[in-house]
Amino acid sequence: MDLKEGWIDVNHTLSYYPQKGSRTSKLRISTPKTKAGCRIIPMMDAVKEAFQFEKENQLAGKGYNQTVVDGYSGFIFQNKYGSVMSAASVNKAIKRIYNDYNHEEEIDAVREDREPIILPHFTCHYLRRTFATRLCEVEDNPKVIQAVMGHRQISTTYEIYADSSDRRNKESINKLAAKLNGVF
């Protein structure tokens, strides 16, 4: 990651692998599933600011992650034990957040005599899917979307990640109508 230039270089993956004959897992570094998975992703300003904030917090408090996995170090996030974050721990945090929100929303809804607006169960992978959907809504060049998402085939992006929304469908029809307006 380069905070000065504002990009993230995706060139490895971190995974937990179960140990045979044990109830434990071991961290492993590997390459992404496909060559397209290795990519440079530009950071939005908000993402860059969040990473800068995390860096400053680590400098002022708990320090940097000291974990070494397969010879790699410099991991950004750490759990309460100082090791790298797993998808499971991120998903637990997300679950705590939406459960807390839902609990408060149910109380507020009763107090305000209305139906509660409840967040459904979701995981960190849903955040990737949502990002892909929003990117598809604002980016017209499919090759840009494919590169940012790290897909070998654009069909993967469109078939798996890019959901159509009623709002986006209406916007697209309105754009088409505006283009056709002068033709007919």
mmCIF file of C-alpha atoms in Angstrom:
data_model
loop_
_atom_site.group_PDB
_atom_site.id
_atom_site.type_symbol
_atom_site.label_atom_id
_atom_site.label_comp_id
_atom_site.label_asym_id
_atom_site.label_seq_id
_atom_site.Cartn_x
_atom_site.Cartn_y
_atom_site.Cartn_z
ATOM 1 C CA MET A 1 0.000 0.000 0.000
ATOM 2 C CA ASP A 2 1.267 3.452 -0.858
ATOM 3 C CA LEU A 3 -0.470 6.176 1.156
ATOM 4 C CA LYS A 4 1.402 8.966 -0.615
ATOM 5 C CA GLU A 5 0.362 7.877 -4.100
ATOM 6 C CA GLY A 6 -2.973 6.429 -2.946
ATOM 7 C CA TRP A 7 -2.957 2.861 -4.230
ATOM 8 C CA ILE A 8 -3.145 -0.707 -2.958
ATOM 9 C CA ASP A 9 -1.064 -3.426 -4.616
ATOM 10 C CA VAL A 10 -2.919 -6.737 -4.386
ATOM 11 C CA ASN A 11 -0.356 -9.473 -4.984
ATOM 12 C CA HIS A 12 -0.923 -12.070 -2.250
ATOM 13 C CA THR A 13 -3.742 -13.571 -0.231
ATOM 14 C CA LEU A 14 -3.806 -14.511 3.419
ATOM 15 C CA SER A 15 -5.807 -17.600 4.330
ATOM 16 C CA TYR A 16 -6.392 -19.876 7.268
ATOM 17 C CA TYR A 17 -5.884 -23.568 6.539
ATOM 18 C CA PRO A 18 -7.094 -26.261 8.951
ATOM 19 C CA GLN A 19 -4.370 -28.424 10.450
ATOM 20 C CA LYS A 20 -4.896 -32.139 9.850
ATOM 21 C CA GLY A 21 -5.845 -33.978 13.009
ATOM 22 C CA SER A 22 -6.251 -30.751 14.948
ATOM 23 C CA ARG A 23 -8.944 -28.195 15.710
ATOM 24 C CA THR A 24 -6.579 -25.348 14.848
ATOM 25 C CA SER A 25 -5.816 -23.505 11.626
ATOM 26 C CA LYS A 26 -2.572 -22.132 10.277
ATOM 27 C CA LEU A 27 -2.056 -18.895 8.384
ATOM 28 C CA ARG A 28 -0.638 -19.181 4.876
ATOM 29 C CA ILE A 29 0.314 -16.670 2.200
ATOM 30 C CA SER A 30 -0.439 -17.565 -1.399
ATOM 31 C CA THR A 31 -0.982 -15.805 -4.685
ATOM 32 C CA PRO A 32 -4.460 -14.801 -5.852
ATOM 33 C CA LYS A 33 -6.525 -17.474 -7.606
ATOM 34 C CA THR A 34 -5.935 -15.954 -11.054
ATOM 35 C CA LYS A 35 -3.331 -13.711 -12.687
ATOM 36 C CA ALA A 36 -6.007 -10.996 -12.893
ATOM 37 C CA GLY A 37 -6.257 -11.114 -9.091
ATOM 38 C CA CYS A 38 -2.865 -9.394 -8.916
ATOM 39 C CA ARG A 39 -3.688 -5.735 -9.439
ATOM 40 C CA ILE A 40 -3.183 -2.140 -8.375
ATOM 41 C CA ILE A 41 -6.313 -0.520 -6.924
ATOM 42 C CA PRO A 42 -6.502 3.264 -6.598
ATOM 43 C CA MET A 43 -7.784 4.381 -3.185
ATOM 44 C CA MET A 44 -10.705 6.721 -2.736
ATOM 45 C CA ASP A 45 -9.823 9.674 -0.503
ATOM 46 C CA ALA A 46 -11.999 8.283 2.314
ATOM 47 C CA VAL A 47 -10.114 4.966 2.202
ATOM 48 C CA LYS A 48 -6.758 6.732 2.178
ATOM 49 C CA GLU A 49 -7.834 8.820 5.178
ATOM 50 C CA ALA A 50 -9.012 5.696 7.039
ATOM 51 C CA PHE A 51 -5.652 3.980 6.485
ATOM 52 C CA GLN A 52 -3.819 7.124 7.581
ATOM 53 C CA PHE A 53 -5.989 7.268 10.709
ATOM 54 C CA GLU A 54 -5.200 3.598 11.470
ATOM 55 C CA LYS A 55 -1.479 4.243 10.990
ATOM 56 C CA GLU A 56 -1.592 7.201 13.399
ATOM 57 C CA ASN A 57 -3.533 5.136 15.961
ATOM 58 C CA GLN A 58 -0.960 2.378 15.796
ATOM 59 C CA LEU A 59 1.898 4.848 16.209
ATOM 60 C CA ALA A 60 0.190 6.422 19.222
ATOM 61 C CA GLY A 61 -1.014 3.229 20.870
ATOM 62 C CA LYS A 62 -0.649 -0.462 20.371
ATOM 63 C CA GLY A 63 2.076 -0.297 17.723
ATOM 64 C CA TYR A 64 2.304 -2.053 14.402
ATOM 65 C CA ASN A 65 1.304 -5.623 13.719
ATOM 66 C CA GLN A 66 4.394 -7.780 14.320
ATOM 67 C CA THR A 67 2.987 -10.985 12.792
ATOM 68 C CA VAL A 68 5.162 -12.851 10.297
ATOM 69 C CA VAL A 69 3.500 -15.408 8.000
ATOM 70 C CA ASP A 70 5.554 -17.390 5.505
ATOM 71 C CA GLY A 71 8.227 -14.670 5.679
ATOM 72 C CA TYR A 72 5.779 -11.806 5.055
ATOM 73 C CA SER A 73 5.198 -9.006 7.542
ATOM 74 C CA GLY A 74 3.803 -5.484 7.582
ATOM 75 C CA PHE A 75 0.160 -6.481 7.998
ATOM 76 C CA ILE A 76 -2.012 -3.462 8.641
ATOM 77 C CA PHE A 77 -4.791 -4.677 10.896
ATOM 78 C CA GLN A 78 -4.490 -6.752 14.019
ATOM 79 C CA ASN A 79 -6.851 -8.482 16.363
ATOM 80 C CA LYS A 80 -6.875 -7.996 20.126
ATOM 81 C CA TYR A 81 -4.058 -10.536 20.440
ATOM 82 C CA GLY A 82 -1.777 -8.638 18.043
ATOM 83 C CA SER A 83 -2.133 -11.160 15.222
ATOM 84 C CA VAL A 84 -3.635 -10.591 11.776
ATOM 85 C CA MET A 85 -7.376 -10.233 11.385
ATOM 86 C CA SER A 86 -9.257 -13.171 9.912
ATOM 87 C CA ALA A 87 -12.408 -12.951 7.813
ATOM 88 C CA ALA A 88 -14.191 -14.693 10.694
ATOM 89 C CA SER A 89 -13.187 -11.974 13.174
ATOM 90 C CA VAL A 90 -14.248 -9.235 10.745
ATOM 91 C CA ASN A 91 -17.576 -11.007 10.253
ATOM 92 C CA LYS A 92 -18.043 -11.244 14.035
ATOM 93 C CA ALA A 93 -17.472 -7.482 14.302
ATOM 94 C CA ILE A 94 -19.966 -6.816 11.506
ATOM 95 C CA LYS A 95 -22.496 -9.064 13.255
ATOM 96 C CA ARG A 96 -22.049 -7.173 16.542
ATOM 97 C CA ILE A 97 -22.614 -3.889 14.709
ATOM 98 C CA TYR A 98 -25.819 -4.905 12.934
ATOM 99 C CA ASN A 99 -27.162 -6.725 16.022
ATOM 100 C CA ASP A 100 -26.566 -3.613 18.149
ATOM 101 C CA TYR A 101 -28.165 -1.432 15.496
ATOM 102 C CA ASN A 102 -31.175 -3.760 15.160
ATOM 103 C CA HIS A 103 -31.667 -3.853 18.931
ATOM 104 C CA GLU A 104 -31.655 -0.054 19.156
ATOM 105 C CA GLU A 105 -33.892 0.213 16.075
ATOM 106 C CA GLU A 106 -36.484 -2.113 17.606
ATOM 107 C CA ILE A 107 -36.575 0.005 20.773
ATOM 108 C CA ASP A 108 -36.834 3.241 18.754
ATOM 109 C CA ALA A 109 -39.577 1.787 16.539
ATOM 110 C CA VAL A 110 -41.690 0.812 19.561
ATOM 111 C CA ARG A 111 -41.148 4.250 21.100
ATOM 112 C CA GLU A 112 -42.075 5.952 17.793
ATOM 113 C CA ASP A 113 -44.971 3.579 17.003
ATOM 114 C CA ARG A 114 -43.589 2.396 13.655
ATOM 115 C CA GLU A 115 -42.174 -0.713 12.043
ATOM 116 C CA PRO A 116 -38.447 -1.188 12.679
ATOM 117 C CA ILE A 117 -35.988 -1.010 9.775
ATOM 118 C CA ILE A 118 -33.880 -4.090 10.451
ATOM 119 C CA LEU A 119 -30.511 -4.774 8.850
ATOM 120 C CA PRO A 120 -30.212 -8.323 7.500
ATOM 121 C CA HIS A 121 -27.362 -10.702 8.248
ATOM 122 C CA PHE A 122 -24.338 -9.986 6.036
ATOM 123 C CA THR A 123 -20.623 -10.706 5.907
ATOM 124 C CA CYS A 124 -17.528 -8.897 4.681
ATOM 125 C CA HIS A 125 -17.964 -10.527 1.271
ATOM 126 C CA TYR A 126 -21.240 -8.632 0.895
ATOM 127 C CA LEU A 127 -19.220 -5.421 1.201
ATOM 128 C CA ARG A 128 -17.146 -6.498 -1.819
ATOM 129 C CA ARG A 129 -20.330 -7.331 -3.695
ATOM 130 C CA THR A 130 -21.885 -3.973 -2.807
ATOM 131 C CA PHE A 131 -18.717 -2.177 -3.913
ATOM 132 C CA ALA A 132 -18.810 -3.997 -7.258
ATOM 133 C CA THR A 133 -22.478 -3.116 -7.747
ATOM 134 C CA ARG A 134 -21.914 0.575 -6.968
ATOM 135 C CA LEU A 135 -18.844 0.634 -9.247
ATOM 136 C CA CYS A 136 -20.912 -0.855 -12.069
ATOM 137 C CA GLU A 137 -23.470 1.909 -11.533
ATOM 138 C CA VAL A 138 -20.948 4.705 -12.061
ATOM 139 C CA GLU A 139 -18.370 3.200 -14.426
ATOM 140 C CA ASP A 140 -19.201 2.701 -18.102
ATOM 141 C CA ASN A 141 -15.963 0.923 -19.034
ATOM 142 C CA PRO A 142 -16.284 -2.785 -18.224
ATOM 143 C CA LYS A 143 -12.498 -3.274 -18.429
ATOM 144 C CA VAL A 144 -12.004 -0.823 -15.541
ATOM 145 C CA ILE A 145 -14.516 -2.727 -13.416
ATOM 146 C CA GLN A 146 -12.928 -6.047 -14.334
ATOM 147 C CA ALA A 147 -9.430 -4.799 -13.428
ATOM 148 C CA VAL A 148 -10.443 -3.250 -10.098
ATOM 149 C CA MET A 149 -12.359 -6.370 -9.067
ATOM 150 C CA GLY A 150 -9.516 -8.653 -10.180
ATOM 151 C CA HIS A 151 -11.601 -10.884 -12.415
ATOM 152 C CA ARG A 152 -10.151 -12.819 -15.327
ATOM 153 C CA GLN A 153 -13.488 -12.619 -17.170
ATOM 154 C CA ILE A 154 -15.806 -9.596 -17.185
ATOM 155 C CA SER A 155 -18.695 -12.067 -17.126
ATOM 156 C CA THR A 156 -17.695 -12.942 -13.542
ATOM 157 C CA THR A 157 -18.123 -9.331 -12.529
ATOM 158 C CA TYR A 158 -21.468 -8.917 -14.203
ATOM 159 C CA GLU A 159 -22.959 -12.326 -13.407
ATOM 160 C CA ILE A 160 -21.886 -12.626 -9.777
ATOM 161 C CA TYR A 161 -21.300 -9.155 -8.382
ATOM 162 C CA ALA A 162 -23.214 -6.560 -10.362
ATOM 163 C CA ASP A 163 -26.789 -6.380 -9.128
ATOM 164 C CA SER A 164 -29.297 -4.278 -10.965
ATOM 165 C CA SER A 165 -31.374 -1.886 -8.908
ATOM 166 C CA ASP A 166 -34.737 -0.322 -9.707
ATOM 167 C CA ARG A 167 -33.165 3.133 -9.408
ATOM 168 C CA ARG A 168 -30.319 2.242 -11.786
ATOM 169 C CA ASN A 169 -32.713 0.601 -14.248
ATOM 170 C CA LYS A 170 -34.849 3.758 -14.330
ATOM 171 C CA GLU A 171 -31.779 5.995 -14.768
ATOM 172 C CA SER A 172 -30.594 3.873 -17.700
ATOM 173 C CA ILE A 173 -33.984 3.994 -19.418
ATOM 174 C CA ASN A 174 -34.113 7.780 -18.886
ATOM 175 C CA LYS A 175 -30.624 8.159 -20.419
ATOM 176 C CA LEU A 176 -31.688 6.085 -23.408
ATOM 177 C CA ALA A 177 -34.907 8.096 -23.779
ATOM 178 C CA ALA A 178 -32.911 11.348 -23.739
ATOM 179 C CA LYS A 179 -30.608 10.053 -26.490
ATOM 180 C CA LEU A 180 -33.507 8.822 -28.583
ATOM 181 C CA ASN A 181 -35.545 11.986 -28.017
ATOM 182 C CA GLY A 182 -33.999 13.807 -30.984
ATOM 183 C CA VAL A 183 -34.079 10.747 -33.245
ATOM 184 C CA PHE A 184 -37.845 10.252 -33.386
#
